[in-house]
XYZ file of C-alpha atoms in Angstrom:
666
model
C 36.855 67.888 4.020
C 35.659 65.878 0.968
C 31.935 65.893 0.278
C 29.866 62.727 0.596
C 29.025 60.873 -2.583
C 25.488 61.349 -3.983
C 24.791 57.595 -3.634
C 25.766 57.583 0.026
C 23.740 60.686 0.679
C 20.708 59.097 -0.987
C 20.989 55.957 1.089
C 21.403 57.909 4.287
C 18.310 59.916 3.499
C 16.377 56.759 2.768
C 17.505 55.214 6.050
C 16.403 58.323 7.898
C 12.972 57.996 6.295
C 12.802 54.385 7.350
C 13.832 54.985 10.952
C 11.910 58.186 11.620
C 13.118 61.014 13.872
C 16.217 59.987 15.827
C 17.850 61.462 18.915
C 21.447 60.747 18.036
C 22.757 61.399 21.519
C 20.949 58.400 22.995
C 20.504 56.340 19.848
C 16.759 55.909 20.556
C 13.764 58.154 19.943
C 12.398 59.309 23.290
C 8.960 60.380 24.444
C 8.098 63.067 26.943
C 8.845 60.749 29.842
C 12.314 60.068 28.514
C 11.478 56.382 27.889
C 12.446 55.131 24.393
C 9.504 54.465 22.077
C 11.250 51.483 20.454
C 11.758 49.894 23.872
C 8.012 50.179 24.534
C 7.314 48.297 21.304
C 9.806 45.577 22.145
C 8.697 45.209 25.742
C 5.024 45.065 24.783
C 5.843 42.454 22.150
C 7.762 40.419 24.695
C 4.922 40.609 27.204
C 2.377 39.620 24.535
C 4.469 36.624 23.493
C 5.005 35.507 27.092
C 1.325 35.841 28.035
C 0.042 34.006 24.954
C 2.661 31.253 25.317
C 1.769 30.762 28.978
C -1.966 30.689 28.261
C -1.507 28.224 25.409
C 0.757 25.935 27.433
C -1.628 26.013 30.400
C -4.704 25.438 28.229
C -3.061 22.579 26.336
C -1.929 20.942 29.576
C -5.461 21.072 30.946
C -6.568 19.051 27.890
C -3.513 16.773 27.659
C -3.908 13.357 26.030
C -2.332 11.003 23.500
C -4.530 9.980 20.569
C -4.818 6.446 19.248
C -3.188 7.705 16.041
C -0.373 9.118 18.168
C 0.241 5.639 19.537
C 0.513 4.341 15.952
C 3.675 6.405 15.528
C 5.105 5.000 18.745
C 4.687 1.433 17.483
C 6.982 2.338 14.570
C 9.430 3.926 17.027
C 9.438 0.693 19.043
C 10.402 -1.237 15.923
C 13.154 1.269 15.151
C 14.565 0.909 18.652
C 14.345 -2.895 18.347
C 16.320 -2.842 15.085
C 13.415 -3.910 12.871
C 13.509 -0.758 10.768
C 10.841 1.950 10.226
C 7.943 -0.512 10.000
C 4.703 -1.136 11.876
C 4.976 -4.931 11.782
C 8.257 -6.787 11.701
C 8.939 -8.280 8.281
C 6.422 -6.042 6.467
C 7.653 -2.693 5.155
C 4.614 -0.440 5.542
C 4.962 3.291 6.257
C 2.091 3.756 8.692
C 2.952 7.360 9.606
C 2.325 10.499 7.563
C 5.037 12.671 9.119
C 8.507 11.295 8.521
C 10.105 14.047 10.597
C 7.837 13.372 13.591
C 8.624 9.646 13.509
C 12.367 10.168 13.623
C 12.115 13.017 16.122
C 10.255 10.682 18.486
C 12.843 7.999 17.776
C 15.647 10.377 18.765
C 13.725 11.589 21.810
C 12.962 8.035 22.956
C 16.588 7.013 22.464
C 17.806 9.966 24.518
C 15.007 9.569 27.075
C 16.069 6.003 27.825
C 13.781 4.509 30.464
C 11.168 7.267 30.144
C 7.897 6.043 28.652
C 7.611 6.930 24.974
C 4.160 8.386 25.573
C 5.659 10.982 27.912
C 8.391 11.782 25.399
C 5.712 12.374 22.760
C 3.698 14.502 25.186
C 6.658 16.702 26.107
C 7.822 17.170 22.522
C 4.330 17.903 21.209
C 3.556 20.504 23.880
C 6.955 22.202 23.594
C 6.812 22.420 19.810
C 3.213 23.679 19.825
C 4.072 26.564 22.152
C 7.270 27.260 20.216
C 5.276 27.510 16.991
C 2.987 30.200 18.420
C 5.994 32.107 19.811
C 7.777 32.059 16.438
C 4.599 33.131 14.675
C 4.272 36.186 16.924
C 7.955 37.067 16.691
C 7.808 36.855 12.910
C 4.831 39.202 12.766
C 6.493 41.532 15.248
C 9.526 41.669 13.006
C 7.260 42.386 10.050
C 5.934 45.550 11.692
C 9.133 46.570 13.511
C 10.705 48.786 10.795
C 7.602 50.953 10.449
C 7.387 51.461 14.227
C 10.836 52.951 14.777
C 10.519 56.198 16.637
C 6.733 55.909 16.919
C 4.510 55.621 19.950
C 2.953 52.156 19.762
C 2.333 48.970 21.699
C 2.140 45.463 20.307
C -0.970 43.440 21.151
C -1.747 39.766 20.391
C -4.594 39.331 17.932
C -4.435 36.357 15.564
C -2.448 34.387 18.135
C -5.280 34.888 20.636
C -7.773 33.611 18.073
C -5.759 30.445 17.521
C -5.096 29.475 21.132
C -8.729 30.180 22.072
C -9.977 27.351 19.850
C -10.474 24.123 21.843
C -9.212 21.902 18.968
C -5.974 23.923 18.899
C -5.377 23.083 22.558
C -6.494 19.473 22.060
C -3.991 18.737 19.315
C -1.150 20.555 21.046
C -0.476 17.365 23.059
C -2.146 14.615 21.015
C 1.050 12.754 20.175
C 0.440 13.564 16.505
C 2.647 15.802 14.383
C 0.426 18.854 15.002
C 2.954 20.452 17.358
C 5.786 19.875 14.908
C 3.645 21.408 12.165
C 3.070 24.566 14.220
C 6.760 24.865 15.049
C 7.655 24.414 11.392
C 5.133 26.969 10.152
C 6.196 29.475 12.805
C 9.870 29.023 11.926
C 9.270 29.322 8.184
C 7.167 32.465 8.697
C 9.822 34.084 10.901
C 12.599 33.220 8.447
C 10.641 34.440 5.417
C 9.952 37.773 7.133
C 13.642 38.099 7.934
C 14.501 37.205 4.341
C 12.195 39.973 3.108
C 14.130 42.590 5.129
C 17.727 42.130 3.917
C 18.748 45.693 4.752
C 18.531 44.934 8.458
C 21.859 43.342 9.323
C 22.275 41.700 5.894
C 20.535 38.433 6.937
C 20.372 37.104 3.376
C 23.962 35.839 3.304
C 24.850 32.369 2.111
C 24.434 30.730 5.501
C 20.982 32.197 6.049
C 19.957 31.502 2.448
C 21.017 27.866 2.759
C 19.244 27.505 6.097
C 16.011 29.011 4.744
C 16.140 26.791 1.660
C 16.692 23.735 3.873
C 13.717 24.657 6.070
C 11.511 25.269 3.021
C 12.463 21.947 1.465
C 11.954 20.150 4.776
C 8.230 20.883 4.518
C 7.387 17.650 2.718
C 8.922 15.612 5.545
C 6.794 17.387 8.147
C 3.596 16.710 6.220
C 3.323 16.006 2.478
C 0.763 18.759 1.786
C 3.103 21.361 3.318
C 5.186 20.971 0.155
C 2.668 23.391 -1.352
C 4.038 26.037 1.017
C 7.682 25.027 1.128
C 7.849 24.691 -2.648
C 6.402 28.170 -3.114
C 9.018 29.572 -0.719
C 11.788 27.948 -2.772
C 10.361 29.399 -5.999
C 10.340 32.864 -4.439
C 13.944 32.444 -3.324
C 15.044 31.328 -6.784
C 13.368 34.345 -8.392
C 15.020 36.747 -5.961
C 18.454 35.075 -6.020
C 21.321 36.863 -7.750
C 23.740 34.628 -9.602
C 23.810 30.950 -10.475
C 25.834 30.048 -7.381
C 23.138 31.354 -5.067
C 20.471 29.504 -7.062
C 22.505 26.287 -6.947
C 22.801 26.667 -3.173
C 19.023 27.040 -2.870
C 18.344 23.973 -5.031
C 20.850 21.756 -3.210
C 19.962 22.886 0.322
C 16.233 22.723 -0.327
C 16.104 19.539 -2.345
C 18.809 17.197 -1.070
C 17.045 15.738 1.996
C 13.528 15.453 0.454
C 14.913 13.848 -2.705
C 17.123 11.471 -0.720
C 14.202 10.350 1.415
C 11.950 9.969 -1.600
C 14.506 7.618 -3.145
C 14.561 5.689 0.135
C 10.747 5.551 0.269
C 10.484 4.239 -3.288
C 13.141 1.594 -2.759
C 12.234 0.523 0.768
C 8.431 0.778 0.747
C 7.876 0.494 -3.013
C 5.595 3.560 -3.069
C 5.700 7.157 -4.262
C 3.746 8.435 -1.249
C 3.414 7.548 2.441
C 1.293 4.489 3.102
C -1.272 6.668 4.852
C -1.754 8.731 1.698
C -2.381 5.543 -0.258
C -4.770 4.242 2.401
C -6.789 7.463 2.309
C -6.410 8.072 -1.450
C -5.100 11.598 -0.886
C -5.442 12.347 -4.593
C -9.201 11.770 -4.479
C -11.844 14.407 -3.875
C -14.907 14.685 -1.639
C -15.910 18.334 -1.911
C -19.312 17.951 -0.258
C -17.842 16.175 2.762
C -15.142 18.841 2.897
C -17.760 21.573 3.169
C -19.431 19.614 5.965
C -16.077 19.468 7.732
C -15.536 23.207 7.298
C -18.973 23.943 8.731
C -18.327 21.550 11.609
C -15.162 23.508 12.435
C -16.741 26.949 12.110
C -20.186 26.564 13.660
C -19.373 25.747 17.314
C -17.090 28.783 17.665
C -18.587 31.294 15.200
C -15.136 31.428 13.646
C -16.350 33.932 11.071
C -16.527 36.580 13.828
C -12.763 36.877 14.478
C -12.148 36.679 10.737
C -14.362 39.728 10.228
C -12.515 41.486 13.034
C -8.985 40.511 11.989
C -9.337 41.668 8.389
C -10.040 45.362 9.135
C -7.548 45.263 12.009
C -4.882 44.087 9.592
C -5.884 46.746 7.077
C -5.558 49.464 9.739
C -2.133 48.160 10.760
C -1.066 48.086 7.117
C -2.365 51.597 6.441
C -0.518 53.008 9.436
C 2.888 51.787 8.274
C 5.548 53.980 6.755
C 5.967 52.835 3.171
C 9.745 53.273 2.922
C 10.156 50.819 5.784
C 7.664 48.268 4.481
C 8.823 48.043 0.877
C 12.325 46.821 0.205
C 14.575 49.578 -1.138
C 16.648 49.172 -4.273
C 20.096 47.976 -3.268
C 21.736 47.965 -6.689
C 20.880 48.822 -10.226
C 21.273 45.266 -11.468
C 18.690 43.956 -8.995
C 15.615 43.198 -11.113
C 12.174 44.608 -10.488
C 10.655 41.122 -10.142
C 13.278 40.133 -7.582
C 12.606 43.271 -5.544
C 8.874 42.619 -5.642
C 9.283 38.977 -4.554
C 11.757 39.630 -1.756
C 9.583 42.132 0.069
C 7.393 42.022 3.176
C 4.295 42.537 1.029
C 5.152 39.443 -1.017
C 5.811 37.390 2.112
C 2.425 38.371 3.540
C 0.800 37.339 0.259
C 2.836 34.117 0.377
C 1.579 33.032 3.799
C -2.030 33.977 3.060
C -2.002 32.162 -0.272
C -0.391 29.113 1.358
C -3.070 29.011 4.035
C -5.867 29.243 1.488
C -4.236 26.592 -0.698
C -3.926 24.157 2.210
C -7.524 24.815 3.257
C -8.753 24.131 -0.272
C -6.696 20.940 -0.411
C -8.294 19.600 2.753
C -11.795 20.640 1.763
C -11.301 18.885 -1.568
C -9.978 15.813 0.258
C -13.054 15.737 2.485
C -11.437 16.955 5.690
C -10.909 14.439 8.454
C -12.819 12.428 11.039
C -11.210 14.438 13.872
C -13.006 17.704 14.640
C -11.013 20.686 13.362
C -7.669 18.911 13.150
C -6.580 19.368 9.533
C -7.843 22.962 9.240
C -5.741 24.180 12.173
C -2.553 24.554 10.110
C -4.270 26.549 7.305
C -5.861 28.798 9.943
C -2.468 29.238 11.600
C -1.073 30.529 8.293
C -4.018 32.839 7.637
C -3.637 34.412 11.082
C 0.119 34.939 10.710
C 0.061 38.557 9.379
C -2.052 39.657 12.355
C -0.642 37.320 15.018
C 0.308 40.547 16.792
C -0.729 44.042 15.727
C 0.595 47.497 16.624
C -1.747 49.907 18.382
C -0.425 53.330 17.368
C -0.790 56.277 19.710
C -1.363 59.484 17.685
C 1.491 61.969 17.816
C 0.458 64.329 15.024
C 3.527 63.570 12.882
C 2.417 60.886 10.440
C -1.175 62.108 10.201
C -3.446 64.543 11.947
C -4.410 63.937 15.548
C -8.084 63.648 14.607
C -7.387 60.947 12.036
C -4.923 59.260 14.362
C -7.342 59.111 17.288
C -10.066 57.766 15.019
C -7.774 55.024 13.663
C -6.468 54.143 17.144
C -9.996 54.009 18.516
C -11.172 51.744 15.696
C -8.156 49.443 16.124
C -8.702 49.321 19.873
C -12.384 48.451 19.452
C -11.550 45.671 16.974
C -8.931 44.265 19.323
C -11.359 44.284 22.245
C -13.825 42.402 20.044
C -11.190 39.751 19.299
C -10.270 39.472 22.970
C -13.939 39.108 23.938
C -14.559 36.449 21.309
C -11.424 34.576 22.424
C -12.650 34.468 26.009
C -16.016 33.119 24.858
C -14.584 30.581 22.401
C -12.057 29.269 24.928
C -14.975 28.174 27.128
C -17.186 26.927 24.288
C -18.718 23.436 24.612
C -17.551 22.701 21.068
C -19.597 20.090 19.242
C -21.938 19.688 22.208
C -23.969 16.497 22.393
C -22.574 15.187 19.093
C -18.968 15.391 20.292
C -18.603 11.685 21.037
C -21.191 10.220 18.650
C -20.214 8.970 15.216
C -23.058 10.537 13.259
C -23.579 10.599 9.496
C -20.854 13.222 9.110
C -18.352 10.820 10.723
C -16.711 13.695 12.625
C -16.125 13.471 16.376
C -14.270 15.345 19.087
C -11.490 12.791 19.300
C -10.183 13.752 22.732
C -13.604 13.686 24.381
C -14.483 10.466 22.552
C -11.499 8.570 23.955
C -11.768 10.145 27.394
C -15.326 8.864 27.590
C -14.576 5.446 26.062
C -11.569 4.724 28.290
C -12.915 6.278 31.482
C -9.719 8.364 31.731
C -9.904 12.164 31.825
C -6.415 12.273 30.311
C -5.636 9.052 28.389
C -1.880 9.309 27.962
C -0.331 5.854 28.006
C -1.133 2.645 26.199
C -2.208 1.170 29.530
C -4.844 3.909 29.850
C -6.442 2.549 26.684
C -6.979 -0.895 28.187
C -10.293 0.488 29.399
C -11.427 0.874 25.769
C -13.908 -1.799 24.604
C -12.206 -5.063 23.569
C -8.701 -3.948 24.621
C -8.288 -5.908 27.844
C -9.802 -8.952 26.133
C -6.946 -8.951 23.612
C -4.380 -9.743 26.276
C -6.588 -12.529 27.615
C -7.055 -14.021 24.127
C -3.321 -13.947 23.433
C -2.583 -15.719 26.720
C -5.219 -18.362 25.953
C -3.838 -19.215 22.487
C -0.205 -20.297 22.943
C -0.356 -22.176 19.638
C -1.162 -18.997 17.724
C -4.389 -17.512 16.375
C -5.976 -14.755 14.333
C -8.080 -12.407 16.475
C -11.190 -10.966 14.824
C -13.448 -8.435 16.610
C -16.566 -10.038 18.016
C -19.952 -8.491 18.592
C -19.241 -8.996 22.283
C -16.888 -6.320 23.604
C -15.380 -8.688 26.175
C -14.172 -11.367 23.767
C -12.605 -11.973 20.343
C -13.398 -14.478 17.624
C -10.403 -16.774 17.164
C -9.223 -18.474 13.990
C -6.583 -21.122 14.829
C -3.392 -21.730 12.902
C -3.291 -24.488 10.333
C -2.027 -27.706 11.903
C 1.306 -29.044 10.613
C 0.996 -31.533 7.731
C 1.112 -35.269 8.520
C 4.660 -36.455 8.894
C 5.990 -33.004 9.782
C 7.173 -30.117 7.633
C 8.467 -30.983 4.127
C 12.175 -30.972 3.241
C 13.114 -31.203 6.884
C 12.093 -27.611 7.601
C 11.451 -26.713 11.246
C 7.794 -26.463 12.251
C 6.231 -23.036 11.911
C 6.341 -20.974 15.074
C 3.061 -19.953 16.669
C 1.875 -16.634 15.254
C -0.653 -14.095 16.418
C -2.402 -11.463 14.315
C -4.950 -8.903 15.526
C -7.335 -7.456 12.939
C -8.789 -4.192 14.253
C -9.288 -0.537 13.355
C -7.570 1.036 16.376
C -3.975 0.238 15.540
C -2.343 2.494 18.119
C -3.855 1.183 21.326
C -3.548 -2.410 20.108
C -0.020 -2.075 18.745
C 1.309 -0.486 21.922
C -0.319 -3.009 24.278
C 0.984 -6.145 22.558
C 4.475 -7.357 21.746
C 6.252 -6.610 18.491
C 5.970 -10.320 17.643
C 2.189 -9.861 17.313
C 1.144 -8.681 13.862
C -1.438 -5.875 14.034
C -3.365 -4.959 10.872
C -6.514 -3.047 10.007
C -9.250 -3.053 7.382
C -8.546 0.604 6.458
C -5.041 0.063 5.141
C -2.847 2.162 7.425
C -0.796 -0.917 8.297
C -2.268 -3.496 5.918
C -0.689 -3.700 2.446
C -3.731 -5.484 1.044
C -6.299 -3.007 2.348
C -4.128 -0.116 1.116
C -4.644 -1.186 -2.472
C -8.436 -1.469 -2.391
C -10.669 1.216 -3.864
C -11.976 4.036 -1.691
C -15.641 3.690 -0.726
C -17.685 6.561 -2.087
C -19.815 7.113 1.010
C -17.489 5.713 3.648
C -16.587 7.579 6.810
C -13.882 10.101 5.997
C -10.459 8.745 6.928
C -11.974 5.261 7.228
C -13.320 4.861 3.719
C -11.573 1.616 2.853
C -12.829 -1.644 4.298
C -11.135 -4.979 3.685
C -13.220 -8.025 4.496
C -11.761 -10.412 7.108
C -11.935 -13.215 4.510
C -8.789 -11.726 2.929
C -6.943 -11.783 6.248
C -7.722 -15.474 6.736
C -6.672 -16.209 3.151
C -3.425 -14.262 3.540
C -2.141 -16.083 6.623
C -1.458 -19.531 8.066
C -4.996 -19.863 9.407
C -7.683 -22.536 9.175
C -9.884 -21.721 6.173
C -12.881 -24.015 6.651
C -15.655 -24.348 9.232
C -15.713 -24.827 12.140
C -12.352 -23.060 12.291
C -13.722 -19.831 10.864
C -16.547 -17.833 12.482
C -20.040 -18.720 11.361
C -20.685 -15.283 9.863
C -17.957 -15.887 7.239
C -18.427 -17.855 4.027
C -15.834 -20.538 3.292
C -16.344 -19.870 -0.438
C -15.336 -16.224 -0.018
C -12.214 -17.340 1.824
C -11.389 -19.860 -0.911
C -11.933 -17.212 -3.588
C -9.664 -14.806 -1.706
C -6.974 -17.506 -1.540
C -7.216 -17.908 -5.321
C -7.280 -14.152 -5.915
C -4.042 -13.691 -3.979
C -2.317 -15.708 -6.709
C -2.818 -12.827 -9.137
C 0.745 -12.070 -10.403
C 0.390 -8.303 -9.962
C -0.875 -8.743 -6.380
C 1.968 -11.116 -5.591
C 4.453 -8.548 -6.924
C 2.965 -5.836 -4.696
C 3.116 -8.069 -1.613
C 6.671 -9.144 -2.437
C 7.720 -5.485 -2.583
C 7.016 -5.160 1.154
C 7.544 -8.720 2.399
C 10.508 -10.104 0.462
C 13.883 -9.653 2.199
C 15.428 -6.248 1.531
C 18.382 -6.644 -0.794
C 20.047 -4.327 -3.262
C 18.130 -6.030 -6.068
C 14.831 -5.653 -4.202
C 15.527 -1.973 -3.522
C 16.229 -1.231 -7.186
C 13.184 -3.238 -8.290
C 10.920 -1.411 -5.852
C 12.306 1.918 -6.982
C 11.688 1.177 -10.655
C 8.164 -0.140 -10.046
C 7.071 2.342 -7.357
C 4.610 4.093 -9.671
C 2.977 0.805 -10.708
C 2.689 -0.352 -7.096
C 1.255 2.983 -5.979
C -1.469 3.019 -8.618
C -2.328 -0.689 -8.324
C -5.822 -1.475 -6.976
C -7.630 -4.692 -6.122
C -11.345 -5.340 -5.762
C -12.430 -5.945 -2.180
C -14.936 -8.621 -3.300
C -12.885 -11.789 -3.970
C -15.138 -13.012 -6.806
C -14.809 -9.708 -8.659
C -11.069 -9.704 -8.060
C -10.819 -13.124 -9.719
C -12.648 -11.738 -12.738
C -10.363 -8.692 -12.842
C -7.265 -10.881 -12.814
C -8.721 -13.448 -15.232
C -8.341 -16.305 -12.744
C -10.698 -19.306 -12.491
C -13.242 -19.465 -9.686
C -12.526 -22.368 -7.302
C -15.087 -25.114 -6.837
C -17.966 -24.319 -4.548
C -17.580 -25.579 -0.987
C -20.855 -27.047 0.298
C -22.155 -25.586 3.556
C -21.588 -27.653 6.688
C -24.476 -29.942 7.657
C -26.934 -28.529 10.111
C -27.072 -30.220 13.462
């Protein structure tokens, strides 16, 4: 009988080290009871995943709601279904949604759902994806530890996953109608796939199909949320370093870059911008470090979030120390496989990758100033930071890998840390959160969004647009629209039960020039809460805001230094009157507005650069317009106007119109 080759013998020995003692007859290592150790690990992992998923789904359902910002996305979906394109207002190409993938996922879901209300489609998708994200996170971590647990007595317990689902904001935004659920599902999938990629010995998962799929998922990050490109891009860099051969690298580049690049070309040509309109409205490149630290403190303080962090770190260290090194580090598969590639495509590198990505995202949001919604934007970074300890193995000493004394000490310490995490989770899950400040817009500008709208609408679970008719001013909108059949601009009044109305300009004497048909009655609503307004009125009603999410003029104003975070642009209503077919003199305009400001805004809108920006989103979309927008996207993105009309005239070098005398006093 020929002897085995030295290389084969070496690999077999290495595999035996990785798998531990094996009972070949049964194929599984058995304990004294005859029950396979590996089955205990898998069953305990399955139970942990099922319990956490059920708790998260139940907790999220108890706090179900659809945010006003979630309704903003549905207005765009309505326009898509109506054939108006991915716009918020018909005839005005503004990208009012941050997550491209979430918009089109809701579009597909609403198309398939047919008569089902879009709000319920958003609710179902958000909840399903949120739970799926936690499941994938736990499965990825379980796979991370699986090789080192072969043949060892251990059970898998939820740790980081418990921390996440215990946080009230995590359960709030699981059903908010925002892209939070999609973000969790994406992060969980990327984590699971990266762990699998780091263990290529197990079933050779790093073939071309898997490599292409992982590259596609990594590149898709920017379409889920733009800042996730920090994570997806890093994953692609790691794959390129570890790839062997130019063909594999070409596959990674094409699979990872084709869809993001194609959509970026579409965005530049269709919207005339380099970034989503929301990023321009919030000046995502700006920085507000002090406000960001306030936001971080606001997220940490109600739940003493530093406690589980202190518990998870040593728990992760104990789990890492108890591993078998040959199973954790990737073995050398061939002599031509470089040292850097081996180091990058390893579980240790993937753990460093997810931790670094979480820290990078957290720093980005702190620099940006956070958000006005309590905890929202720090949930994804926390999700990444908890990934390596989403589940942890509790090893039962057997005297093989270390002495029984050391083993019992380590198991006891791990058990005590886990009990601490479980106890904190139970307390945090029932925490009052922000307390009395939850629904008040204080100096920090941060509120518990779900509780705020539940209180303001009188609905415990505001889910549909109709539920928001109980919000101040909402029902009055429908009344004002019915009472102005000839068209009007609706401006928010100091009285919550009415709106200030600016009528349309009357037709010129003798009718429209050149035989043109008379202008149809138009309605425009100028208000901050775009979602509840946009979903309660028809698509023929133009809905714009002073912040710039759906207003191309407000988008291009400068960010206010001390404005409320997320609302730190504020366009005066004078610009809205100047920009539309509305009466521009008293008594047609409200008494608190100055006719001179309106006249100056009318003159300022004649600035050639401003006209070019407005034409990029309002002129009919043609091949020439698409190419022009694409070539000028950088100029349009960086263009800014002054919110004070007189200063804007000076900036553009335009003459100031003659002063309009005030109306005589009666």
